[in-house]
Structure formats: structure tokens, C-alpha cells
CSV table of N, CA and C in Angstrom, one decimal:
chain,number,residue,atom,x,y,z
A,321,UNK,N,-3.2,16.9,42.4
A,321,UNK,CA,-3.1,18.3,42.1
A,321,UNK,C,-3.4,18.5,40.6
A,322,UNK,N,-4.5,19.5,40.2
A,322,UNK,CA,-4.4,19.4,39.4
A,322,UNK,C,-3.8,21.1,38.4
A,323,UNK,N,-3.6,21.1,37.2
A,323,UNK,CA,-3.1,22.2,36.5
A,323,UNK,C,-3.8,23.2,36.9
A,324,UNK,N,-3.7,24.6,37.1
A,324,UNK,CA,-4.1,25.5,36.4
A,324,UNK,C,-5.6,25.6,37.8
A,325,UNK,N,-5.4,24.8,38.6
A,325,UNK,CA,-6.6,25.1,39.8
A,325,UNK,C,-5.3,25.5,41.0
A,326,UNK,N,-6.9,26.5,41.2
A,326,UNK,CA,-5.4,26.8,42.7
A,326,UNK,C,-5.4,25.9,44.0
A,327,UNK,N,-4.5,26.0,45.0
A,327,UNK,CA,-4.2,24.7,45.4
A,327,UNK,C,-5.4,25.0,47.0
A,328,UNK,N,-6.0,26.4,46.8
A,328,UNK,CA,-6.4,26.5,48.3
A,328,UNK,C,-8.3,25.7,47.9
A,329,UNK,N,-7.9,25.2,46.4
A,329,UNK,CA,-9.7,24.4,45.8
A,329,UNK,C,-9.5,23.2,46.2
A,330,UNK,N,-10.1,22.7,47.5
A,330,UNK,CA,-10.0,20.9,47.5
A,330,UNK,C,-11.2,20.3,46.4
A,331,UNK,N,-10.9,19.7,46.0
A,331,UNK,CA,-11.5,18.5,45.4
A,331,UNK,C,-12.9,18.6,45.7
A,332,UNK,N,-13.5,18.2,46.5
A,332,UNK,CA,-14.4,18.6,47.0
A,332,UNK,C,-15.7,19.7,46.9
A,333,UNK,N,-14.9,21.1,46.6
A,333,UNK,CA,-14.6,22.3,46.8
A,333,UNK,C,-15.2,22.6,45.0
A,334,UNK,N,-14.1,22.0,44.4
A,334,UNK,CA,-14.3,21.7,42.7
A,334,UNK,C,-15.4,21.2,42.3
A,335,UNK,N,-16.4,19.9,43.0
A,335,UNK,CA,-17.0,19.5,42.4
A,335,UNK,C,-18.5,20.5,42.9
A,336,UNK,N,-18.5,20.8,43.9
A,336,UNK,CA,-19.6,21.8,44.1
A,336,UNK,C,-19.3,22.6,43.6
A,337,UNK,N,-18.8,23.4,43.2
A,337,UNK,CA,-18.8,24.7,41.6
A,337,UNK,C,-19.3,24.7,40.5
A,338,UNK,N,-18.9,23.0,40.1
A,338,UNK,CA,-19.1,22.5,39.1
A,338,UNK,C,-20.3,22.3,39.0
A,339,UNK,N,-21.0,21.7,39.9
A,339,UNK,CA,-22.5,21.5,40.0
A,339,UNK,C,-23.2,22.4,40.5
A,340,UNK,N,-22.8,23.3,40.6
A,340,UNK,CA,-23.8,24.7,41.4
A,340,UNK,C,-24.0,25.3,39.3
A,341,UNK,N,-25.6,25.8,39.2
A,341,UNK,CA,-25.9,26.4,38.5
A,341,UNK,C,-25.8,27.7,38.5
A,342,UNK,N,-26.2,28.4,37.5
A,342,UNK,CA,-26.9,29.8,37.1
A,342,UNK,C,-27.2,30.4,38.3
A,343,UNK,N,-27.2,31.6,38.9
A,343,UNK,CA,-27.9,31.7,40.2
A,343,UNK,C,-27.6,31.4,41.2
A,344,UNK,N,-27.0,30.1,41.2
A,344,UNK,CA,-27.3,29.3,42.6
A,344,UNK,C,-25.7,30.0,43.7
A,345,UNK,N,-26.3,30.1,45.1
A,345,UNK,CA,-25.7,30.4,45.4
A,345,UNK,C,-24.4,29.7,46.7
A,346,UNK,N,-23.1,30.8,46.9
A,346,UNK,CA,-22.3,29.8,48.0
A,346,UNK,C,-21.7,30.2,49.0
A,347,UNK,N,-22.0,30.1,50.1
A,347,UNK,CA,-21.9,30.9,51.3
A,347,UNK,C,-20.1,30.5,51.5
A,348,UNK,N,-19.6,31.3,51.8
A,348,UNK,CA,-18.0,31.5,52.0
A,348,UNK,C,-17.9,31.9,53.8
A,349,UNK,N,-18.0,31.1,54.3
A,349,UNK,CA,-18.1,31.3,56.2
A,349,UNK,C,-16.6,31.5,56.9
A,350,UNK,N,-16.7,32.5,57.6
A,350,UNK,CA,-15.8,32.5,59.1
A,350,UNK,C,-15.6,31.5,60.1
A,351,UNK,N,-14.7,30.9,60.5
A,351,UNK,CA,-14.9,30.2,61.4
A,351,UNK,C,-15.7,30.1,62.5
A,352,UNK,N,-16.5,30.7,63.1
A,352,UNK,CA,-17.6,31.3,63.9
A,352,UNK,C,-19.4,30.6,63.3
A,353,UNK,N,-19.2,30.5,61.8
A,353,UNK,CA,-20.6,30.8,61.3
A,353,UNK,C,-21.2,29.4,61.9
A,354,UNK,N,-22.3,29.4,62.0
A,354,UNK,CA,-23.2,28.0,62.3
A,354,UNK,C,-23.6,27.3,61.3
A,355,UNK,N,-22.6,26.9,60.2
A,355,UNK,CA,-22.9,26.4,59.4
A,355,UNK,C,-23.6,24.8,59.1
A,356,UNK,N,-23.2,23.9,60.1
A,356,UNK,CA,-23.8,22.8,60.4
A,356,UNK,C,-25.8,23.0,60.9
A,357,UNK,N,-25.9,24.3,61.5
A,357,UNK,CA,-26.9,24.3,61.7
A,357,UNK,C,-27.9,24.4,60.5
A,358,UNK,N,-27.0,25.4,59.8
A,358,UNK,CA,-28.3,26.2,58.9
A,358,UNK,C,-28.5,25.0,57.6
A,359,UNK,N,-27.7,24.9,57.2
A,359,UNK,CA,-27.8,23.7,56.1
A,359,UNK,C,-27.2,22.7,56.2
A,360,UNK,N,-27.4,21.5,55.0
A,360,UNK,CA,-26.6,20.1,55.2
A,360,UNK,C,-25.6,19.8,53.8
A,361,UNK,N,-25.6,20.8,53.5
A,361,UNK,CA,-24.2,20.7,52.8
A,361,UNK,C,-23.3,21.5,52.9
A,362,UNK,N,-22.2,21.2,53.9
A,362,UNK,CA,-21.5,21.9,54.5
A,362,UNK,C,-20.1,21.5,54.2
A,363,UNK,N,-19.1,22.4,53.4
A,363,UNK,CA,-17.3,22.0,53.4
A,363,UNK,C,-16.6,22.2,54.3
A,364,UNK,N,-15.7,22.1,54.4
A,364,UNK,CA,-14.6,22.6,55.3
A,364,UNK,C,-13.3,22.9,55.0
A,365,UNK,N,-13.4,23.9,54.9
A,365,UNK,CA,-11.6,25.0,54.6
A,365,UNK,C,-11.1,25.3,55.8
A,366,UNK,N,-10.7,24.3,56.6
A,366,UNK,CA,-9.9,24.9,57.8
A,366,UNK,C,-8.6,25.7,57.6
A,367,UNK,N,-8.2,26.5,58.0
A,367,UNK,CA,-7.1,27.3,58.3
A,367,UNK,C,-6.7,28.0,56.3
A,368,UNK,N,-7.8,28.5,56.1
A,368,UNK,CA,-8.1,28.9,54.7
A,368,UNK,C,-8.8,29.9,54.6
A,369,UNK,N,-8.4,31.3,54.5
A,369,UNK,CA,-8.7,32.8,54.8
A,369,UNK,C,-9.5,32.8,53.6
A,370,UNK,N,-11.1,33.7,53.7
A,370,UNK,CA,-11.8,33.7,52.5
A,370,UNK,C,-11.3,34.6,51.2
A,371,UNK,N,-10.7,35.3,51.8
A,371,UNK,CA,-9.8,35.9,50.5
A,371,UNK,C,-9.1,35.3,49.3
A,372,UNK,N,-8.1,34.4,49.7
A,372,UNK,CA,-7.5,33.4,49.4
A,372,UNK,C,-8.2,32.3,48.5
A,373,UNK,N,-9.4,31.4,48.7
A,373,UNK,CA,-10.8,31.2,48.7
A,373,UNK,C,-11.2,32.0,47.4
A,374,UNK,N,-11.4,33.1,47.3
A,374,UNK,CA,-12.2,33.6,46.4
A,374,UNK,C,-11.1,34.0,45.7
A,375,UNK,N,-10.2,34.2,45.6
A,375,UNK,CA,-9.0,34.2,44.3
A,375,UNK,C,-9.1,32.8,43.5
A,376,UNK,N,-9.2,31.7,44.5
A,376,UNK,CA,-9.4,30.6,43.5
A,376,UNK,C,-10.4,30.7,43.1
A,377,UNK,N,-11.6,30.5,43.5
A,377,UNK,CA,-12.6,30.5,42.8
A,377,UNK,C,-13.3,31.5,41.8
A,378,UNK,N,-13.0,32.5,41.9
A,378,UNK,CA,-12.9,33.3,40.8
A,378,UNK,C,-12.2,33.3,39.3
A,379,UNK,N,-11.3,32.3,39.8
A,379,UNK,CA,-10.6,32.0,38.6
A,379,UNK,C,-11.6,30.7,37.7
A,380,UNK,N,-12.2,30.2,38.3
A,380,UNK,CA,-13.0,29.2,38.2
A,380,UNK,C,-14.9,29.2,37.3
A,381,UNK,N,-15.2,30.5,38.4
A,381,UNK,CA,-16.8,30.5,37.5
A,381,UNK,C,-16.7,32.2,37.5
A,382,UNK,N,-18.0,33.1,36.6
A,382,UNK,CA,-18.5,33.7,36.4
A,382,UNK,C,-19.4,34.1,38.2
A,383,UNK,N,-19.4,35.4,38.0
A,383,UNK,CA,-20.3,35.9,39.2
A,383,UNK,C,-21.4,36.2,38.4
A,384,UNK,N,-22.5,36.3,38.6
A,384,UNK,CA,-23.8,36.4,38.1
A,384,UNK,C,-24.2,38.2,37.5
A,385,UNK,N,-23.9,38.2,36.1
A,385,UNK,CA,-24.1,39.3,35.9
A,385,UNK,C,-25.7,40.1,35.4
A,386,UNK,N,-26.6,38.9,35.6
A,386,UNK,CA,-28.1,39.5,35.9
A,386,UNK,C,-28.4,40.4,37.2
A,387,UNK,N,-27.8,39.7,37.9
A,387,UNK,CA,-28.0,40.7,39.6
A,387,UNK,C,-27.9,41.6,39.5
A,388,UNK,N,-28.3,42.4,40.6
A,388,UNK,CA,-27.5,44.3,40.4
A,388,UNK,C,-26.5,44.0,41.9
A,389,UNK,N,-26.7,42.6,42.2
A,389,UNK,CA,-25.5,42.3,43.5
A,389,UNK,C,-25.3,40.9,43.4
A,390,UNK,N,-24.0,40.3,43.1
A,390,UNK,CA,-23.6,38.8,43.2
A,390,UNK,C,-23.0,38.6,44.2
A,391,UNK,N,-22.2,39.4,44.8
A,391,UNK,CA,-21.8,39.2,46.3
A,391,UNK,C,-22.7,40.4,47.1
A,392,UNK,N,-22.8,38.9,48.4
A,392,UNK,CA,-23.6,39.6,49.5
A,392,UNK,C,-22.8,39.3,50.9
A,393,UNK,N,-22.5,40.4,51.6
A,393,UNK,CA,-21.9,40.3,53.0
A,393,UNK,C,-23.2,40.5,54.2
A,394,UNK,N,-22.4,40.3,55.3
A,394,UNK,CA,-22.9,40.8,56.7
A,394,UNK,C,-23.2,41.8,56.8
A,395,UNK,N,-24.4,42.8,57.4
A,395,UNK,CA,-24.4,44.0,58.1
A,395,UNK,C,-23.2,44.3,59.5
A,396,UNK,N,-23.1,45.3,59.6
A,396,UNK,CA,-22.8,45.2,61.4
A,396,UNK,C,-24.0,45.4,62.1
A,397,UNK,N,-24.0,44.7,62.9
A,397,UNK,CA,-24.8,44.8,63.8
A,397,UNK,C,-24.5,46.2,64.8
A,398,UNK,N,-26.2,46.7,65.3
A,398,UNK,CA,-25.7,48.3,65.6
A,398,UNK,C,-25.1,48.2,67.2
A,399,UNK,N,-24.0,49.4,66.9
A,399,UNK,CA,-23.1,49.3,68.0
A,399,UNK,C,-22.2,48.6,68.5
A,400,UNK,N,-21.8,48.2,66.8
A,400,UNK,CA,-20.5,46.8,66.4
A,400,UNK,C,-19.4,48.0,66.0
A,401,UNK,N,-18.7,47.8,65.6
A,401,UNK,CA,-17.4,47.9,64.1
A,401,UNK,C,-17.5,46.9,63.8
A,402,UNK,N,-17.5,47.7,61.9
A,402,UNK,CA,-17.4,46.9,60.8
A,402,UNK,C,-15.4,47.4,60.6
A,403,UNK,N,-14.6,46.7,60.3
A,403,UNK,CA,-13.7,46.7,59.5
A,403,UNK,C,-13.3,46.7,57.8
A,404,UNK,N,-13.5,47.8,57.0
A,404,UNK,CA,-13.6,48.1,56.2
A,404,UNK,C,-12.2,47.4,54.9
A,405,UNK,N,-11.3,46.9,55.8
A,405,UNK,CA,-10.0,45.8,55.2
A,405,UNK,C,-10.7,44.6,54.8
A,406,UNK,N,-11.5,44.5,55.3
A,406,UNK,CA,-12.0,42.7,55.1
A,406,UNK,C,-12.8,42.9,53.6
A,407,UNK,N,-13.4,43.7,53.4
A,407,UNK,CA,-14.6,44.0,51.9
A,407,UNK,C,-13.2,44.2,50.8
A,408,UNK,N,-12.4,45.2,51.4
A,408,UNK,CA,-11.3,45.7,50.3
A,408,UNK,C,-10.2,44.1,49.6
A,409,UNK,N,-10.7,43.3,51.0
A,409,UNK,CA,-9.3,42.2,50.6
A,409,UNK,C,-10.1,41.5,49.9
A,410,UNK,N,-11.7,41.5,50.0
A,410,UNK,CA,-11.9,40.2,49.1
A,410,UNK,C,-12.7,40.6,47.8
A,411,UNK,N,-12.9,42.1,47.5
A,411,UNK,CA,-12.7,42.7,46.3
A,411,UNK,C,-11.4,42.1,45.8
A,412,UNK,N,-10.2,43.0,45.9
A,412,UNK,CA,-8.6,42.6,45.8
A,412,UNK,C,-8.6,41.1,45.3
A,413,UNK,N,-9.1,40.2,46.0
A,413,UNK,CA,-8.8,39.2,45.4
A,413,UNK,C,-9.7,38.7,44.3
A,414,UNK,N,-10.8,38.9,44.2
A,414,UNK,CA,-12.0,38.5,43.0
A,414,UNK,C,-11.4,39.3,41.6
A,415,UNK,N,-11.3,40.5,41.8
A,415,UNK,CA,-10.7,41.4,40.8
A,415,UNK,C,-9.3,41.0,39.8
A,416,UNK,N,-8.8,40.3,40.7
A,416,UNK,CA,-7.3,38.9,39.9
A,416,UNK,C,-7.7,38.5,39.0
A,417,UNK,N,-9.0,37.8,38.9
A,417,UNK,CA,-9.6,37.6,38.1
A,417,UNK,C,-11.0,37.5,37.1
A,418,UNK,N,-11.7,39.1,37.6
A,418,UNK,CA,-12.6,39.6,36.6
A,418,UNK,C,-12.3,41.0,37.0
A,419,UNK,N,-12.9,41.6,35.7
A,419,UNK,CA,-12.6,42.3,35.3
A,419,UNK,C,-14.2,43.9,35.2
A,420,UNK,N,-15.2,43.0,35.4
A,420,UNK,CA,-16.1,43.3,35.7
A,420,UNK,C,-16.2,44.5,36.8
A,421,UNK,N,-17.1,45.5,37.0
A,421,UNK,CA,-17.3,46.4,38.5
A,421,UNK,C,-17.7,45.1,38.9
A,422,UNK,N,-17.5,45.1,40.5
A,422,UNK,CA,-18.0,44.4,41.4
A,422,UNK,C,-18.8,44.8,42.6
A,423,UNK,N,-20.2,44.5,42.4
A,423,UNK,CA,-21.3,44.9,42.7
A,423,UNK,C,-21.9,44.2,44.3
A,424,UNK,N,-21.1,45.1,45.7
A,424,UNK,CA,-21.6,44.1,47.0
A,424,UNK,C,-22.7,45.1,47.6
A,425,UNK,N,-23.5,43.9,48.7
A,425,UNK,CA,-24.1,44.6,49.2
A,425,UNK,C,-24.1,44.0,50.5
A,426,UNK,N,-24.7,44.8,51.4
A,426,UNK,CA,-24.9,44.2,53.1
A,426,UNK,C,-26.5,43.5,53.6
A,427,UNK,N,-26.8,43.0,54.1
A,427,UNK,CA,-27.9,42.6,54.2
A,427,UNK,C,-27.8,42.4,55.9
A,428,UNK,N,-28.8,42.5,57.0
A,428,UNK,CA,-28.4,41.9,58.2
A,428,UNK,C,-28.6,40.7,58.7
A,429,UNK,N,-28.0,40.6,60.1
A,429,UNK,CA,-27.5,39.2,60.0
A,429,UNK,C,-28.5,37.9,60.0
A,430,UNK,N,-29.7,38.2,60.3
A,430,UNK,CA,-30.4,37.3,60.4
A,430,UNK,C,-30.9,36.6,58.7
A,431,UNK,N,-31.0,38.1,58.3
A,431,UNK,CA,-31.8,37.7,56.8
A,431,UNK,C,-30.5,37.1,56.4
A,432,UNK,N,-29.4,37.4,56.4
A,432,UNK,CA,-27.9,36.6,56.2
A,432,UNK,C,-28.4,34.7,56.0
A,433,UNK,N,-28.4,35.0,57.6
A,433,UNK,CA,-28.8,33.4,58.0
A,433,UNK,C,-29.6,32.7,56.8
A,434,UNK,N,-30.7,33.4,56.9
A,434,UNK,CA,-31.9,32.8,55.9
A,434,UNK,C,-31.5,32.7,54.3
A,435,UNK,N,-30.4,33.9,54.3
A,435,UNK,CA,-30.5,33.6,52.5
A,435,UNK,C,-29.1,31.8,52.5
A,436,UNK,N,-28.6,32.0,53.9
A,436,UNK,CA,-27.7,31.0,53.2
A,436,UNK,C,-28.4,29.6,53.5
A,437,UNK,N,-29.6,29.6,54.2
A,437,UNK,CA,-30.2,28.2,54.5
A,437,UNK,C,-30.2,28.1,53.0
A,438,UNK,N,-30.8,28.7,51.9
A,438,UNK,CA,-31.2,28.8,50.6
A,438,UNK,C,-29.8,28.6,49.8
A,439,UNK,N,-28.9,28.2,50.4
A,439,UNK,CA,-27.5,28.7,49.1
A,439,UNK,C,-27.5,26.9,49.0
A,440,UNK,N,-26.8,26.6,47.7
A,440,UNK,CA,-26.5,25.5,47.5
A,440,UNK,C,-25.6,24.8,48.2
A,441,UNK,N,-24.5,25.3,48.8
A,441,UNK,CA,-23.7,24.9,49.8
A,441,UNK,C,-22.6,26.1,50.6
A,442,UNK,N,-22.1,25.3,51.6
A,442,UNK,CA,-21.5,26.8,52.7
A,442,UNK,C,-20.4,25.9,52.7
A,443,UNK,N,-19.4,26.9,52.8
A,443,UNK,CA,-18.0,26.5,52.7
A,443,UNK,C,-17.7,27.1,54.4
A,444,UNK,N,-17.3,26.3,55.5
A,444,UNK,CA,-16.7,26.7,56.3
A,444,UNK,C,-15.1,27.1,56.4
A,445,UNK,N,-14.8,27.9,56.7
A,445,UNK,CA,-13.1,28.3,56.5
A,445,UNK,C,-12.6,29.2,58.1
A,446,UNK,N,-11.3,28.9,57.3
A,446,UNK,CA,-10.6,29.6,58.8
A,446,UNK,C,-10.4,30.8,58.9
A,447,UNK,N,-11.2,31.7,58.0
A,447,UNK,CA,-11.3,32.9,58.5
A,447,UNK,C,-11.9,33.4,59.8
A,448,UNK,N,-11.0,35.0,60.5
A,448,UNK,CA,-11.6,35.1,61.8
A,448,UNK,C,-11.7,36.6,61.9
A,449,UNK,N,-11.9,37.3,61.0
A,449,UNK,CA,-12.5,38.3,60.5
A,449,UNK,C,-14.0,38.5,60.8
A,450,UNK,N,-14.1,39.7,61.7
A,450,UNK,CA,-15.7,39.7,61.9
A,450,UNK,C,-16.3,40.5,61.1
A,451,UNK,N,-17.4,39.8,60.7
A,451,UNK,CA,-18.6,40.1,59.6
A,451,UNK,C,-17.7,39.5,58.2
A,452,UNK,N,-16.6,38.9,58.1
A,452,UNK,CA,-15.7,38.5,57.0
A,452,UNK,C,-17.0,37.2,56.2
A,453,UNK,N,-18.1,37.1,56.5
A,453,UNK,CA,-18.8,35.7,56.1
A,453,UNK,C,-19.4,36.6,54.7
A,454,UNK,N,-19.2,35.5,53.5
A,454,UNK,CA,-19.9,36.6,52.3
A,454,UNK,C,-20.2,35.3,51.3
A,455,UNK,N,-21.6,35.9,50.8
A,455,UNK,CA,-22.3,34.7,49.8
A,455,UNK,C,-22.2,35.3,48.4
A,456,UNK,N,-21.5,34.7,47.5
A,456,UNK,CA,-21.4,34.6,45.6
A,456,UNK,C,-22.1,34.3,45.2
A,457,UNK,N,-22.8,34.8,44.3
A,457,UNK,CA,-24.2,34.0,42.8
A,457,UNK,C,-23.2,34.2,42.0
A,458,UNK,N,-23.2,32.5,41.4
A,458,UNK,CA,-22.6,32.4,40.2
A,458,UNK,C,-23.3,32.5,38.9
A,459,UNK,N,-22.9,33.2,38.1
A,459,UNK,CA,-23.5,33.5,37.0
A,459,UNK,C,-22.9,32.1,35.4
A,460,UNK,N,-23.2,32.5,34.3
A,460,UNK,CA,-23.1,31.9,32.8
A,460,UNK,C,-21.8,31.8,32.9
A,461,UNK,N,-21.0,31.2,32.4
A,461,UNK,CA,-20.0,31.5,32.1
A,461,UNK,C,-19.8,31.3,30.3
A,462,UNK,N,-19.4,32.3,29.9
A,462,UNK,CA,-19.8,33.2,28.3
A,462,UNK,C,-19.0,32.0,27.4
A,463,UNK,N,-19.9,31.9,26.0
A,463,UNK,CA,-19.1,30.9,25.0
A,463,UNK,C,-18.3,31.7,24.5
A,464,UNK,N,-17.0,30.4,24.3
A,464,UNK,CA,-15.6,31.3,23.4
A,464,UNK,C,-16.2,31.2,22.2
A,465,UNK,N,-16.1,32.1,21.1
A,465,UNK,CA,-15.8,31.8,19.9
A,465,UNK,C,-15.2,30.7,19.1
């Protein structure tokens, strides 16, 4: 364990943050997502709600403030419900720790698919929130004085 990381960051978890660049992005998955399929760097956060997830990680790196969008979620698909709790909780938790507006957008699900073959790695988690799947670009993180 270490200081000052939260405890829901495995190891694991840490060193792909650490090595993800500027840009590069990290798919945050529902237990549902096909993540094995679409890419080959795949984690696993079993029984680890993405909310929870993005409070640690936010404490951690910079969201990309070139974009006019760093988080990107699921569309609904037409003649779904969307549940409008799931976007509010994982604002609520990013906002813990920046301070920044937070700038999301929806994309559908297929182009979904395609942008995360493209993400640097996909975190599987035990979220069971439908459409709860959402990708971060990490941005600079600014020099102290």
C-alpha cells in the first residue's frame, strides 16, 4: 500500500497511468464491455464501481485540457434509457479532485468500440450501470513553481 494513492489503484492500475502519455487514452469498462476483444491490454477491477475508479485516478493525472472533450461516454442506443445518475456520479467523483468545468460528450456505440480499440489500455471493472462505460484523455500535468 502505498501513501497518498487510493486503495481502489492496483499496482498495476498505477503503472499504466504512469506510462500513458499526453492524449493517450483509457477506457474505464462495465462489466459487460468486450474488452478482451477489442484490445490486448486489458486490467481488471472486479467488483470496482467506475466512480470510485475515477476518484482515484483523478487524484493522480491531469484530464487533457487541449480537447474541447476529455471524457467520452456511450450513446443510448435508440429506444434504450439512458440513466442520467451514472454521468452525475462520475462527474461527482472527478470534481473531488479538479477543479476544472468538466467537458463530456456521447459518441455511439459502435464508434465507442473503435475509439477504445485506439485507447492505450481498458480497465475492466464491476460496474453494472448501463452505458456506465466512459474513456479519459489524460492531459500535462502543470510544473509547480
Amino acid at each position: 500500500m502505498l501513501k497518498g494513492i487510493h486503495p481502489a489503484i492496483s499496482p498495476t492500475l498505477l503503472k499504466v497511468l504512469a506510462e500513458m502519455g499526453h492524449g493517450d487514452e483509457l477506457v474505464l469498462a462495465d462489466a459487460h464491455f468486450p474488452g478482451h476483444q477489442l484490445h490486448h491490454q486489458v486490467l481488471r477491477a472486479d467488483g470496482v464501481d467506475i466512480a470510485t475508479l475515477l476518484e482515484g485516478i483523478s487524484q493522480l493525472i491531469e484530464l487533457d485540457q487541449y480537447v474541447d472533450t476529455p471524457l467520452i461516454m456511450m450513446q443510448v442506443v435508440e429506444g434504450d434509457t439512458l440513466d442520467p445518475s451514472v454521468e452525475r456520479r462520475y462527474v461527482s467523483a472527478i470534481q473531488q479532485n479538479i477543479t476544472e468545468k468538466l467537458n463530456l460528450t456521447r459518441i455511439d456505440r459502435f464508434s465507442f468500440y473503435e475509439r477504445a480499440k485506439q485507447a492505450f489500455a481498458v480497465v475492466i471493472t464491476g460496474e453494472t450501470a448501463k452505458y456506465g462505460n466512459i474513456i479519459i484523455k489524460k492531459g500535462v500535468t502543470p510544473v509547480k513553481d
